Tab-separated table of C-alpha atoms in Angstrom:
chain	number	residue	atom	x	y	z
A	1165	UNK	CA	63.655	1.442	-32.385
A	1166	UNK	CA	59.930	2.020	-32.440
A	1167	UNK	CA	57.590	4.707	-31.165
A	1168	UNK	CA	53.962	5.625	-30.562
A	1169	UNK	CA	52.742	9.098	-31.535
A	1170	UNK	CA	49.946	10.488	-29.332
A	1171	UNK	CA	47.785	13.484	-30.304
A	1172	UNK	CA	49.617	13.092	-33.614
A	1173	UNK	CA	48.011	15.890	-35.633
A	1174	UNK	CA	49.226	15.841	-39.228
A	1175	UNK	CA	52.360	13.909	-38.262
A	1176	UNK	CA	55.061	16.587	-38.196
A	1177	UNK	CA	56.719	15.233	-35.044
A	1178	UNK	CA	56.466	11.679	-36.324
A	1179	UNK	CA	58.035	12.672	-39.647
A	1180	UNK	CA	61.214	13.773	-37.893
A	1181	UNK	CA	61.514	10.464	-36.055
A	1182	UNK	CA	60.879	8.427	-39.206
A	1183	UNK	CA	63.641	10.348	-40.988
A	1184	UNK	CA	66.010	9.225	-38.248
A	1185	UNK	CA	65.083	5.575	-38.711
A	1186	UNK	CA	62.494	5.129	-35.952
A	1187	UNK	CA	59.602	2.780	-36.721
A	1188	UNK	CA	56.086	4.082	-35.990
A	1189	UNK	CA	53.946	1.453	-34.274
A	1190	UNK	CA	50.832	3.631	-34.008
A	1191	UNK	CA	49.568	7.179	-34.452
A	1192	UNK	CA	46.565	8.291	-32.406
A	1193	UNK	CA	44.679	11.432	-33.418
A	1194	UNK	CA	41.028	12.480	-33.025
A	1195	UNK	CA	40.707	14.561	-36.216
A	1196	UNK	CA	39.737	12.320	-39.136
A	1197	UNK	CA	41.265	14.604	-41.769
A	1198	UNK	CA	44.580	14.603	-39.931
A	1199	UNK	CA	44.584	10.810	-39.650
A	1200	UNK	CA	43.906	10.573	-43.377
A	1201	UNK	CA	46.923	12.820	-43.903
A	1202	UNK	CA	49.043	10.429	-41.811
A	1203	UNK	CA	47.693	7.402	-43.718
A	1204	UNK	CA	48.671	9.017	-46.988
A	1205	UNK	CA	52.105	9.793	-45.542
A	1206	UNK	CA	52.334	6.188	-44.357
A	1207	UNK	CA	51.658	5.146	-47.950
A	1208	UNK	CA	54.472	7.437	-49.091
A	1209	UNK	CA	57.006	5.942	-46.684
A	1210	UNK	CA	55.998	2.370	-47.516
A	1211	UNK	CA	56.190	2.906	-51.269
A	1212	UNK	CA	59.485	4.767	-50.944
A	1213	UNK	CA	60.942	1.832	-49.018
A	1214	UNK	CA	59.727	-0.543	-51.742
A	1215	UNK	CA	61.061	1.626	-54.582
A	1216	UNK	CA	57.548	2.277	-55.889
A	1217	UNK	CA	57.124	6.020	-55.489
A	1218	UNK	CA	55.737	6.175	-59.009
A	1219	UNK	CA	52.464	4.875	-57.532
A	1220	UNK	CA	52.424	7.678	-54.938
A	1221	UNK	CA	53.155	10.227	-57.660
A	1222	UNK	CA	50.210	8.917	-59.655
A	1223	UNK	CA	48.034	9.818	-56.699
A	1224	UNK	CA	49.535	13.321	-56.428
A	1225	UNK	CA	48.837	13.818	-60.149
A	1226	UNK	CA	45.243	12.625	-59.549
A	1227	UNK	CA	45.713	9.708	-61.910
A	1228	UNK	CA	44.515	7.249	-59.247
A	1229	UNK	CA	42.146	7.637	-56.305
A	1230	UNK	CA	43.147	7.548	-52.654
A	1231	UNK	CA	41.366	4.203	-52.334
A	1232	UNK	CA	43.463	2.804	-55.183
A	1233	UNK	CA	46.631	4.173	-53.562
A	1234	UNK	CA	45.736	2.452	-50.297
A	1235	UNK	CA	45.245	-0.853	-52.156
A	1236	UNK	CA	49.048	-0.983	-52.550
A	1237	UNK	CA	49.647	-0.621	-48.793
A	1238	UNK	CA	49.447	-3.520	-46.304
A	1239	UNK	CA	46.381	-3.214	-44.110
A	1240	UNK	CA	48.520	-3.400	-40.948
A	1241	UNK	CA	50.266	-0.160	-41.915
A	1242	UNK	CA	47.036	1.721	-42.558
A	1243	UNK	CA	45.431	0.307	-39.390
A	1244	UNK	CA	48.328	1.677	-37.341
A	1245	UNK	CA	46.796	5.132	-37.805
A	1246	UNK	CA	44.025	5.247	-35.216
A	1247	UNK	CA	41.267	7.865	-35.318
A	1248	UNK	CA	40.199	8.291	-31.703
A	1249	UNK	CA	39.755	10.941	-29.047
A	1250	UNK	CA	41.851	9.978	-26.048
A	1251	UNK	CA	39.687	10.130	-22.926
A	1252	UNK	CA	38.553	7.938	-20.031
A	1253	UNK	CA	35.860	6.289	-22.134
A	1254	UNK	CA	38.049	5.438	-25.134
A	1255	UNK	CA	41.451	4.696	-23.674
A	1256	UNK	CA	41.021	0.943	-23.159
A	1257	UNK	CA	39.924	0.525	-26.765
A	1258	UNK	CA	42.893	2.604	-27.896
A	1259	UNK	CA	45.208	0.432	-25.811
A	1260	UNK	CA	43.712	-2.667	-27.441
A	1261	UNK	CA	44.314	-1.313	-30.940
A	1262	UNK	CA	47.893	-0.354	-30.112
A	1263	UNK	CA	48.496	-3.799	-28.579
A	1264	UNK	CA	47.297	-5.361	-31.815
A	1265	UNK	CA	49.634	-3.150	-33.856
A	1266	UNK	CA	52.533	-3.971	-31.547
A	1267	UNK	CA	51.943	-7.719	-31.721
A	1268	UNK	CA	51.728	-7.721	-35.503
A	1269	UNK	CA	54.962	-5.743	-35.836
A	1270	UNK	CA	57.041	-7.108	-32.934
A	1271	UNK	CA	55.346	-10.242	-31.646
A	1272	UNK	CA	54.929	-8.560	-28.248
A	1273	UNK	CA	52.584	-6.044	-26.638
A	1274	UNK	CA	54.972	-4.248	-24.307
A	1275	UNK	CA	58.015	-3.438	-26.447
A	1276	UNK	CA	57.702	0.321	-26.951
A	1277	UNK	CA	60.964	2.252	-27.035
A	1278	UNK	CA	59.631	5.816	-27.229
A	1279	UNK	CA	56.370	7.726	-26.873
A	1280	UNK	CA	56.088	11.144	-28.504
A	1281	UNK	CA	53.359	13.736	-28.802
A	1282	UNK	CA	51.702	16.688	-27.155
A	1283	UNK	CA	48.112	17.153	-25.973
A	1284	UNK	CA	46.093	19.939	-27.647
A	1285	UNK	CA	47.331	23.180	-26.164
A	1286	UNK	CA	44.493	25.727	-26.173
A	1287	UNK	CA	43.983	25.334	-22.433
A	1288	UNK	CA	47.595	26.423	-21.894
A	1289	UNK	CA	47.958	29.086	-24.578
A	1290	UNK	CA	47.901	32.744	-23.664
A	1291	UNK	CA	45.350	33.499	-26.384
A	1292	UNK	CA	43.167	30.610	-25.268
A	1293	UNK	CA	43.191	31.886	-21.703
A	1294	UNK	CA	42.459	35.439	-22.838
A	1295	UNK	CA	39.351	34.169	-24.646
A	1296	UNK	CA	38.316	32.110	-21.638
A	1297	UNK	CA	37.854	34.543	-18.742
A	1298	UNK	CA	36.147	31.854	-16.639
A	1299	UNK	CA	39.258	29.671	-17.106
A	1300	UNK	CA	37.052	26.564	-17.061
A	1301	UNK	CA	39.140	24.813	-14.445
A	1302	UNK	CA	37.093	21.637	-14.823
A	1303	UNK	CA	37.496	21.400	-18.601
A	1304	UNK	CA	38.917	17.901	-19.250
A	1305	UNK	CA	41.037	19.310	-22.102
A	1306	UNK	CA	43.150	21.027	-19.455
A	1307	UNK	CA	44.118	17.629	-18.108
A	1308	UNK	CA	44.935	15.655	-21.236
A	1309	UNK	CA	48.476	15.282	-19.920
A	1310	UNK	CA	47.006	12.735	-17.500
A	1311	UNK	CA	45.917	10.649	-20.473
A	1312	UNK	CA	49.454	10.905	-21.875
A	1313	UNK	CA	50.830	9.617	-18.576
A	1314	UNK	CA	48.508	6.595	-18.754
A	1315	UNK	CA	50.399	5.550	-21.878
A	1316	UNK	CA	53.684	5.849	-19.991
A	1317	UNK	CA	52.293	3.576	-17.289
A	1318	UNK	CA	50.942	1.067	-19.813
A	1319	UNK	CA	53.891	0.813	-22.237
A	1320	UNK	CA	56.824	1.895	-20.065
A	1321	UNK	CA	58.932	3.458	-22.826
A	1322	UNK	CA	62.592	4.094	-22.126
A	1323	UNK	CA	62.247	7.700	-23.271
A	1324	UNK	CA	59.367	10.011	-24.108
A	1325	UNK	CA	59.031	13.426	-25.736
A	1326	UNK	CA	56.182	15.681	-24.580
A	1327	UNK	CA	55.685	18.788	-26.738
A	1328	UNK	CA	53.543	21.797	-25.893
A	1329	UNK	CA	53.214	25.578	-25.940
A	1330	UNK	CA	55.291	27.696	-23.537
A	1331	UNK	CA	52.129	28.647	-21.671
A	1332	UNK	CA	51.955	25.194	-20.142
A	1333	UNK	CA	54.751	26.197	-17.750
A	1334	UNK	CA	52.680	28.874	-16.003
A	1335	UNK	CA	49.050	27.982	-16.789
A	1336	UNK	CA	46.991	27.732	-13.636
A	1337	UNK	CA	49.739	29.655	-11.840
A	1338	UNK	CA	52.083	26.793	-12.621
A	1339	UNK	CA	49.861	24.109	-11.085
A	1340	UNK	CA	49.440	22.099	-14.282
A	1341	UNK	CA	53.169	21.821	-14.894
A	1342	UNK	CA	53.866	20.957	-11.264
A	1343	UNK	CA	51.298	18.162	-11.504
A	1344	UNK	CA	52.852	16.905	-14.748
A	1345	UNK	CA	56.284	16.733	-13.121
A	1346	UNK	CA	54.909	15.057	-10.000
A	1347	UNK	CA	53.044	12.327	-11.913
A	1348	UNK	CA	55.922	11.594	-14.263
A	1349	UNK	CA	58.340	11.374	-11.352
A	1350	UNK	CA	55.903	9.177	-9.448
A	1351	UNK	CA	55.876	6.722	-12.353
A	1352	UNK	CA	59.623	6.390	-12.545
A	1353	UNK	CA	60.803	9.057	-14.946
A	1354	UNK	CA	63.484	11.715	-14.736
A	1355	UNK	CA	62.234	14.716	-16.680
A	1356	UNK	CA	63.656	17.976	-17.964
A	1357	UNK	CA	62.045	20.652	-20.108
A	1358	UNK	CA	63.293	23.587	-22.137
A	1359	UNK	CA	61.613	26.195	-24.291
A	1360	UNK	CA	63.045	25.810	-27.787
A	1361	UNK	CA	62.584	27.921	-30.903
A	1362	UNK	CA	62.174	26.312	-34.325
A	1363	UNK	CA	64.292	29.069	-35.880
A	1364	UNK	CA	67.282	27.512	-34.069
A	1365	UNK	CA	66.671	24.248	-35.918
A	1366	UNK	CA	66.925	25.507	-39.497
A	1367	UNK	CA	63.226	26.374	-39.765
A	1368	UNK	CA	62.553	29.817	-41.273
A	1369	UNK	CA	59.950	30.590	-38.622
A	1370	UNK	CA	59.943	31.853	-35.038
A	1371	UNK	CA	58.018	29.217	-33.158
A	1372	UNK	CA	58.608	28.602	-29.456
A	1373	UNK	CA	57.666	25.246	-27.967
A	1374	UNK	CA	58.310	23.497	-24.663
A	1375	UNK	CA	60.050	20.199	-25.326
A	1376	UNK	CA	59.894	18.002	-22.244
A	1377	UNK	CA	62.033	14.866	-22.422
A	1378	UNK	CA	61.751	12.106	-19.851
A	1379	UNK	CA	63.625	8.845	-19.348
A	1380	UNK	CA	63.541	5.960	-16.906
A	1381	UNK	CA	65.447	6.851	-13.773
A	1382	UNK	CA	67.773	3.875	-14.137
A	1383	UNK	CA	69.359	5.563	-17.158
A	1384	UNK	CA	71.934	8.280	-16.559
A	1385	UNK	CA	70.874	10.443	-19.461
A	1386	UNK	CA	71.043	14.198	-19.673
A	1387	UNK	CA	68.870	16.591	-21.627
A	1388	UNK	CA	70.304	17.011	-25.149
A	1389	UNK	CA	72.425	20.044	-25.918
A	1390	UNK	CA	70.663	21.498	-28.932
A	1391	UNK	CA	73.185	23.746	-30.672
A	1392	UNK	CA	71.409	26.526	-32.595
A	1393	UNK	CA	71.592	25.994	-36.340
A	1394	UNK	CA	71.146	28.943	-38.627
A	1395	UNK	CA	70.775	28.661	-42.374
A	1396	UNK	CA	71.945	31.289	-44.810
A	1397	UNK	CA	68.513	32.043	-46.202
A	1398	UNK	CA	65.550	34.386	-46.006
A	1399	UNK	CA	61.842	33.636	-46.195
A	1400	UNK	CA	61.686	34.485	-49.908
A	1401	UNK	CA	64.030	31.547	-50.536
A	1402	UNK	CA	61.130	29.280	-49.576
A	1403	UNK	CA	58.896	30.778	-52.256
A	1404	UNK	CA	61.344	31.377	-55.117
A	1405	UNK	CA	60.322	28.396	-57.292
A	1406	UNK	CA	56.555	28.678	-56.775
A	1407	UNK	CA	54.415	30.208	-59.530
A	1408	UNK	CA	52.663	33.540	-59.069
A	1409	UNK	CA	49.108	33.150	-57.803
A	1410	UNK	CA	46.076	35.389	-57.789
A	1411	UNK	CA	43.501	35.101	-54.989
A	1412	UNK	CA	41.465	31.941	-55.413
A	1413	UNK	CA	43.880	30.355	-57.892
A	1414	UNK	CA	45.604	26.977	-57.824
A	1415	UNK	CA	48.645	26.243	-59.992
A	1416	UNK	CA	50.488	22.972	-59.531
A	1417	UNK	CA	53.477	23.500	-61.796
A	1418	UNK	CA	56.841	24.777	-60.528
A	1419	UNK	CA	58.138	27.975	-62.098
A	1420	UNK	CA	61.797	26.894	-61.870
A	1421	UNK	CA	64.059	24.059	-60.759
A	1422	UNK	CA	64.730	23.583	-57.038
A	1423	UNK	CA	67.484	25.703	-55.578
A	1424	UNK	CA	70.346	24.210	-53.571
A	1425	UNK	CA	68.738	25.698	-50.480
A	1426	UNK	CA	65.409	23.912	-51.030
A	1427	UNK	CA	67.258	20.643	-51.553
A	1428	UNK	CA	69.471	21.104	-48.501
A	1429	UNK	CA	66.511	21.521	-46.116
A	1430	UNK	CA	64.605	18.623	-47.731
A	1431	UNK	CA	61.763	20.819	-48.954
A	1432	UNK	CA	62.024	19.797	-52.603
A	1433	UNK	CA	63.934	17.498	-54.934
A	1434	UNK	CA	63.974	17.383	-58.744
A	1435	UNK	CA	61.363	14.621	-58.998
A	1436	UNK	CA	58.787	16.280	-56.737
A	1437	UNK	CA	55.304	17.164	-57.939
A	1438	UNK	CA	53.851	20.475	-56.766
A	1439	UNK	CA	50.495	20.109	-55.045
A	1440	UNK	CA	48.186	22.292	-52.970
A	1441	UNK	CA	49.628	25.581	-54.183
A	1442	UNK	CA	46.238	27.213	-53.820
A	1443	UNK	CA	44.993	30.280	-52.021
A	1444	UNK	CA	41.691	31.632	-50.803
A	1445	UNK	CA	39.541	34.323	-52.387
A	1446	UNK	CA	39.622	37.825	-50.814
A	1447	UNK	CA	37.160	40.686	-50.992
A	1448	UNK	CA	38.177	44.082	-52.361
A	1449	UNK	CA	38.448	45.722	-48.922
A	1450	UNK	CA	40.902	43.099	-47.702
A	1451	UNK	CA	42.962	43.388	-50.885
A	1452	UNK	CA	43.261	47.142	-50.337
A	1453	UNK	CA	44.428	46.548	-46.777
A	1454	UNK	CA	46.920	43.919	-47.945
A	1455	UNK	CA	48.421	46.400	-50.424
A	1456	UNK	CA	48.818	49.018	-47.706
A	1457	UNK	CA	50.463	46.486	-45.377
A	1458	UNK	CA	52.913	45.291	-48.058
A	1459	UNK	CA	53.831	48.845	-49.123
A	1460	UNK	CA	54.372	49.903	-45.517
A	1461	UNK	CA	56.764	47.012	-44.947
A	1462	UNK	CA	58.585	47.428	-48.264
A	1463	UNK	CA	59.009	51.165	-47.870
A	1464	UNK	CA	59.486	51.692	-44.136
A	1465	UNK	CA	59.928	48.197	-42.631
A	1466	UNK	CA	56.936	48.971	-40.433
A	1467	UNK	CA	54.029	46.756	-39.463
A	1468	UNK	CA	50.516	47.930	-40.154
A	1469	UNK	CA	48.384	48.880	-37.163
A	1470	UNK	CA	44.653	48.712	-37.566
A	1471	UNK	CA	44.369	52.306	-36.414
A	1472	UNK	CA	46.562	53.361	-39.367
A	1473	UNK	CA	43.903	52.321	-41.869
A	1474	UNK	CA	41.532	54.820	-43.476
A	1475	UNK	CA	38.137	54.738	-41.767
A	1476	UNK	CA	36.417	53.391	-44.883
A	1477	UNK	CA	38.524	50.214	-44.633
A	1478	UNK	CA	37.816	49.542	-40.968
A	1479	UNK	CA	35.117	47.041	-40.077
A	1480	UNK	CA	35.946	46.554	-36.388
A	1481	UNK	CA	35.005	49.034	-33.677
A	1482	UNK	CA	37.674	47.757	-31.290
A	1483	UNK	CA	40.640	50.098	-31.814
A	1484	UNK	CA	42.525	49.101	-28.671
A	1485	UNK	CA	43.171	45.351	-29.007
A	1486	UNK	CA	44.566	43.121	-31.767
A	1487	UNK	CA	45.813	46.095	-33.747
A	1488	UNK	CA	48.229	43.875	-35.684
A	1489	UNK	CA	45.479	41.707	-37.183
A	1490	UNK	CA	46.923	42.312	-40.673
A	1491	UNK	CA	50.522	41.153	-41.010
A	1492	UNK	CA	52.879	40.543	-43.900
A	1493	UNK	CA	55.076	37.450	-43.895
A	1494	UNK	CA	58.268	39.441	-44.446
A	1495	UNK	CA	60.171	37.816	-47.273
A	1496	UNK	CA	63.403	39.675	-46.548
A	1497	UNK	CA	63.814	38.353	-42.985
A	1498	UNK	CA	65.527	35.093	-41.954
A	1499	UNK	CA	62.293	33.802	-40.407
A	1500	UNK	CA	58.562	34.466	-40.399
A	1501	UNK	CA	56.314	35.022	-37.425
A	1502	UNK	CA	54.610	31.932	-35.992
A	1503	UNK	CA	52.174	29.984	-38.134
A	1504	UNK	CA	49.175	29.032	-35.986
A	1505	UNK	CA	45.855	27.315	-36.622
A	1506	UNK	CA	44.062	30.666	-36.987
A	1507	UNK	CA	45.370	30.718	-40.561
A	1508	UNK	CA	42.405	28.439	-41.282
A	1509	UNK	CA	39.934	31.213	-40.434
A	1510	UNK	CA	41.383	33.986	-42.590
A	1511	UNK	CA	44.681	34.950	-44.177
A	1512	UNK	CA	44.978	38.456	-42.715
A	1513	UNK	CA	47.900	37.553	-40.464
A	1514	UNK	CA	49.759	35.782	-43.267
A	1515	UNK	CA	49.933	38.145	-46.224
A	1516	UNK	CA	52.268	37.127	-49.041
A	1517	UNK	CA	55.249	39.536	-49.279
A	1518	UNK	CA	55.091	40.017	-53.071
A	1519	UNK	CA	52.990	43.072	-53.914
A	1520	UNK	CA	52.374	41.564	-57.363
A	1521	UNK	CA	50.561	38.715	-55.598
A	1522	UNK	CA	48.306	40.619	-53.246
A	1523	UNK	CA	46.864	37.693	-51.327
A	1524	UNK	CA	47.385	35.514	-48.270
A	1525	UNK	CA	49.707	32.509	-48.248
A	1526	UNK	CA	48.877	29.413	-50.248
A	1527	UNK	CA	48.575	26.044	-48.531
A	1528	UNK	CA	51.953	24.939	-49.899
A	1529	UNK	CA	53.672	28.160	-48.803
A	1530	UNK	CA	52.354	27.723	-45.259
A	1531	UNK	CA	53.527	24.097	-45.280
A	1532	UNK	CA	56.991	25.174	-46.420
A	1533	UNK	CA	57.237	27.723	-43.610
A	1534	UNK	CA	56.584	24.784	-41.293
A	1535	UNK	CA	59.388	22.902	-43.153
A	1536	UNK	CA	57.078	20.228	-44.571
A	1537	UNK	CA	58.468	18.769	-47.803
A	1538	UNK	CA	56.525	19.255	-51.019
A	1539	UNK	CA	55.815	15.509	-51.221
A	1540	UNK	CA	53.822	15.782	-47.978
A	1541	UNK	CA	50.174	15.762	-48.994
A	1542	UNK	CA	47.495	17.008	-46.585
A	1543	UNK	CA	44.018	15.470	-46.746
A	1544	UNK	CA	40.757	17.313	-46.164
A	1545	UNK	CA	39.239	20.667	-47.012
A	1546	UNK	CA	41.413	23.746	-47.369
A	1547	UNK	CA	40.274	24.956	-43.948
A	1548	UNK	CA	41.150	21.624	-42.362
A	1549	UNK	CA	44.530	21.533	-44.097
A	1550	UNK	CA	45.447	25.013	-42.868
A	1551	UNK	CA	44.481	23.928	-39.336
A	1552	UNK	CA	46.659	20.827	-39.597
A	1553	UNK	CA	49.620	22.881	-40.796
A	1554	UNK	CA	49.172	25.565	-38.142
A	1555	UNK	CA	49.079	23.002	-35.324
A	1556	UNK	CA	52.040	20.953	-36.510
A	1557	UNK	CA	55.540	20.465	-35.148
A	1558	UNK	CA	57.991	21.461	-37.923
A	1559	UNK	CA	59.574	18.249	-39.292
A	1560	UNK	CA	63.035	19.858	-39.445
A	1561	UNK	CA	62.859	20.618	-35.739
A	1562	UNK	CA	61.450	17.166	-35.002
A	1563	UNK	CA	64.266	15.503	-36.915
A	1564	UNK	CA	66.957	17.196	-34.821
A	1565	UNK	CA	65.136	16.164	-31.645
A	1566	UNK	CA	64.916	12.585	-32.948
A	1567	UNK	CA	68.616	12.590	-33.836
A	1568	UNK	CA	69.533	13.603	-30.284
A	1569	UNK	CA	67.146	11.023	-28.813
A	1570	UNK	CA	68.877	8.365	-30.902
A	1571	UNK	CA	72.224	9.450	-29.497
A	1572	UNK	CA	70.884	8.973	-25.973
A	1573	UNK	CA	70.237	5.302	-26.803
A	1574	UNK	CA	73.756	4.717	-28.159
């Protein structure tokens, strides 16, 4: 079975479907760094299928360039990753590119089994609305779901998965979601949505997302029964084999062999190469605050409030809002708080739990909290990579969704 991934980001949702045997026809994403990440992941999957992962590993070890890596991949595979903003002006061109991908892979232009993806969610997020007092009702980004529906009309998939933030259910006093349901019903789909938490899918992170699943009305499907899955692990189990880092350092050599836990959740295998275990530089004031936050958690299991800081460490005059702007990723809990794209701006909300490593999370640590495997390489600057990770659907969660979707077809 094949699928198209819309608003694909770094490919976390797609990764789960590929693990379950689905064939990606096309990925569409506007961010060029994210599409490069998906192309590199496409190279990984192709070379793995051909038994040539040694070539991919040469790239991870910086023994060959990205261009040389891509020379080993058929052009059709790389062209299936489409860098484009989906809007009224571009959509016909996007359709044309997808049609070309479909014809090359299937000999047809209308044989899509599944569409997955979720439009960018800032218009529906609570934080986004708080920062947008005018609400910008005419902002086209609020209506990207209408572009998604155009793909349903064009390719008529049997099933689709629409992922978004919980705020989409009540944004605009519920008007957006009501319109989504109306349009999907109008075009022949039965739809159901639930708010799911990634921590119920084996991910060591609390991350709530609305997963809307729709299917053609002629099918008598029901929404999958996702049984919560807990793993016997804590957050520190994600970090146990990673070397100690100082702020601004990068070390790409594991400190120990993978644990059974890391293998069981597909984070790491013996042959993996550690990459992107790097962290940002911090100033002395922030390091002092980080130490206070870590000590407060270790000693009293309390979160730091900005008002608790000595006056000489405060730089913000606002002492009423966002008082939890410094937060430790508690290593002794079974899940972390939600990783979001703001991690790209600073690391204050994602402080490493080890007081001997007073710093924010490394790129690889953030990726692991999102359940990305270590062989998943993110392209672009550090800021861009953090954004990609923060916006992603955790692959472990995506894989369970894909597994249940596959059962619906059987």
